[in-house]
C-alpha positions as CSV (number, residue, x, y, z in Angstrom):
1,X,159.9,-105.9,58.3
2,X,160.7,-102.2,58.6
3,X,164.3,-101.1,58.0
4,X,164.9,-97.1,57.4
5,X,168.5,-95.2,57.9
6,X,167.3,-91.6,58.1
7,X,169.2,-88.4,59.2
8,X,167.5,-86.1,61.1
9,X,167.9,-82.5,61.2
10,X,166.8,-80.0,64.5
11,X,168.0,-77.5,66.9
12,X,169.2,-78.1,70.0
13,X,166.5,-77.7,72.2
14,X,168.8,-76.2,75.2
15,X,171.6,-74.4,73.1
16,X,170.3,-73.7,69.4
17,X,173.1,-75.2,68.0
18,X,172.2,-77.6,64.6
19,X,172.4,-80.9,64.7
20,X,172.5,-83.9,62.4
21,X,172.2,-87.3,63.1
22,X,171.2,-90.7,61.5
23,X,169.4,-93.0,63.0
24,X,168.7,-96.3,61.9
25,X,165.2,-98.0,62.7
26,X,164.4,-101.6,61.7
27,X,161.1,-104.0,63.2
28,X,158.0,-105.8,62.1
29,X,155.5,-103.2,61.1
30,X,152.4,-105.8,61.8
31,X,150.5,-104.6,59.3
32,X,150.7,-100.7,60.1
33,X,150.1,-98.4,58.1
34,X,153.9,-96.5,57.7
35,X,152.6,-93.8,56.8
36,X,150.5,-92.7,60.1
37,X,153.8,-94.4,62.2
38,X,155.8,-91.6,64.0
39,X,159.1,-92.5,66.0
40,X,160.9,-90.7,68.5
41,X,164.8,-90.7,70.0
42,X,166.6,-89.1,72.8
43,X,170.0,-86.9,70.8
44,X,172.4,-85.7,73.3
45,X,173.9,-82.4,72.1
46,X,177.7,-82.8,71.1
47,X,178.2,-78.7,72.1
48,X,176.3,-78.5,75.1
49,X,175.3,-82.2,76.0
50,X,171.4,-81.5,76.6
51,X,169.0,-84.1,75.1
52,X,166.1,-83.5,72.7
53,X,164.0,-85.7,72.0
54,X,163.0,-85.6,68.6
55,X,159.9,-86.7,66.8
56,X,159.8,-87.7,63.5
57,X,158.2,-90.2,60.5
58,X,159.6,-92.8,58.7
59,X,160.0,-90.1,55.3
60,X,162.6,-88.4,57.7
61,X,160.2,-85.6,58.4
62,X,161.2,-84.2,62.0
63,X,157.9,-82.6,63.8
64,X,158.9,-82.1,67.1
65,X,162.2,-81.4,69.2
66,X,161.6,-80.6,72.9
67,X,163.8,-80.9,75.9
68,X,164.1,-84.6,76.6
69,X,162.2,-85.5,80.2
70,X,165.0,-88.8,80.2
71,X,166.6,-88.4,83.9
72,X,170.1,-88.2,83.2
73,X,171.8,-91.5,85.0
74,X,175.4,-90.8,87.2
75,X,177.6,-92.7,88.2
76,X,178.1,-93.5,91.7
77,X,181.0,-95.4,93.4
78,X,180.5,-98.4,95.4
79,X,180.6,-98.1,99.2
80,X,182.1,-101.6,99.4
């Protein structure tokens, strides 16, 4: 069983701002090697609100932000 709390530390990928959050991860690993295992999350921005989705290991190690391709969901009222 995997259970990590890591805080991750990137750029806004739409504003540049810095952000830092902590995530926390837990799951059976199977018999995976941890150490080739690379996660990813969706971070909205608290300044601007864009996402990044960040990539990153289980040491903490981010290698990737990029604009997150997550359609944003609104909320629409009901016709009835």
């Amino acid at each position: 069983m995997m259970d990590l709390r890591l805080t991750l530390d990137f750029a806004c990928c739409h504003c540049g701002q810095p952000i830092a959050v902590t995530v926390h991860c837990s799951g059976p690993t199977r018999g995976k090697d941890l150490t080739r295992l690379f996660m990813a999350v969706s971070v909205p921005c608290p300044d601007c609100h864009g996402l990044s989705r960040v990539c990153f290991d289980p040491y903490g190690t981010v290698h990737a932000a990029e604009p997150s391709r997550t359609p944003q969901r609104t909320l629409e009222p009901s016709l009835n």
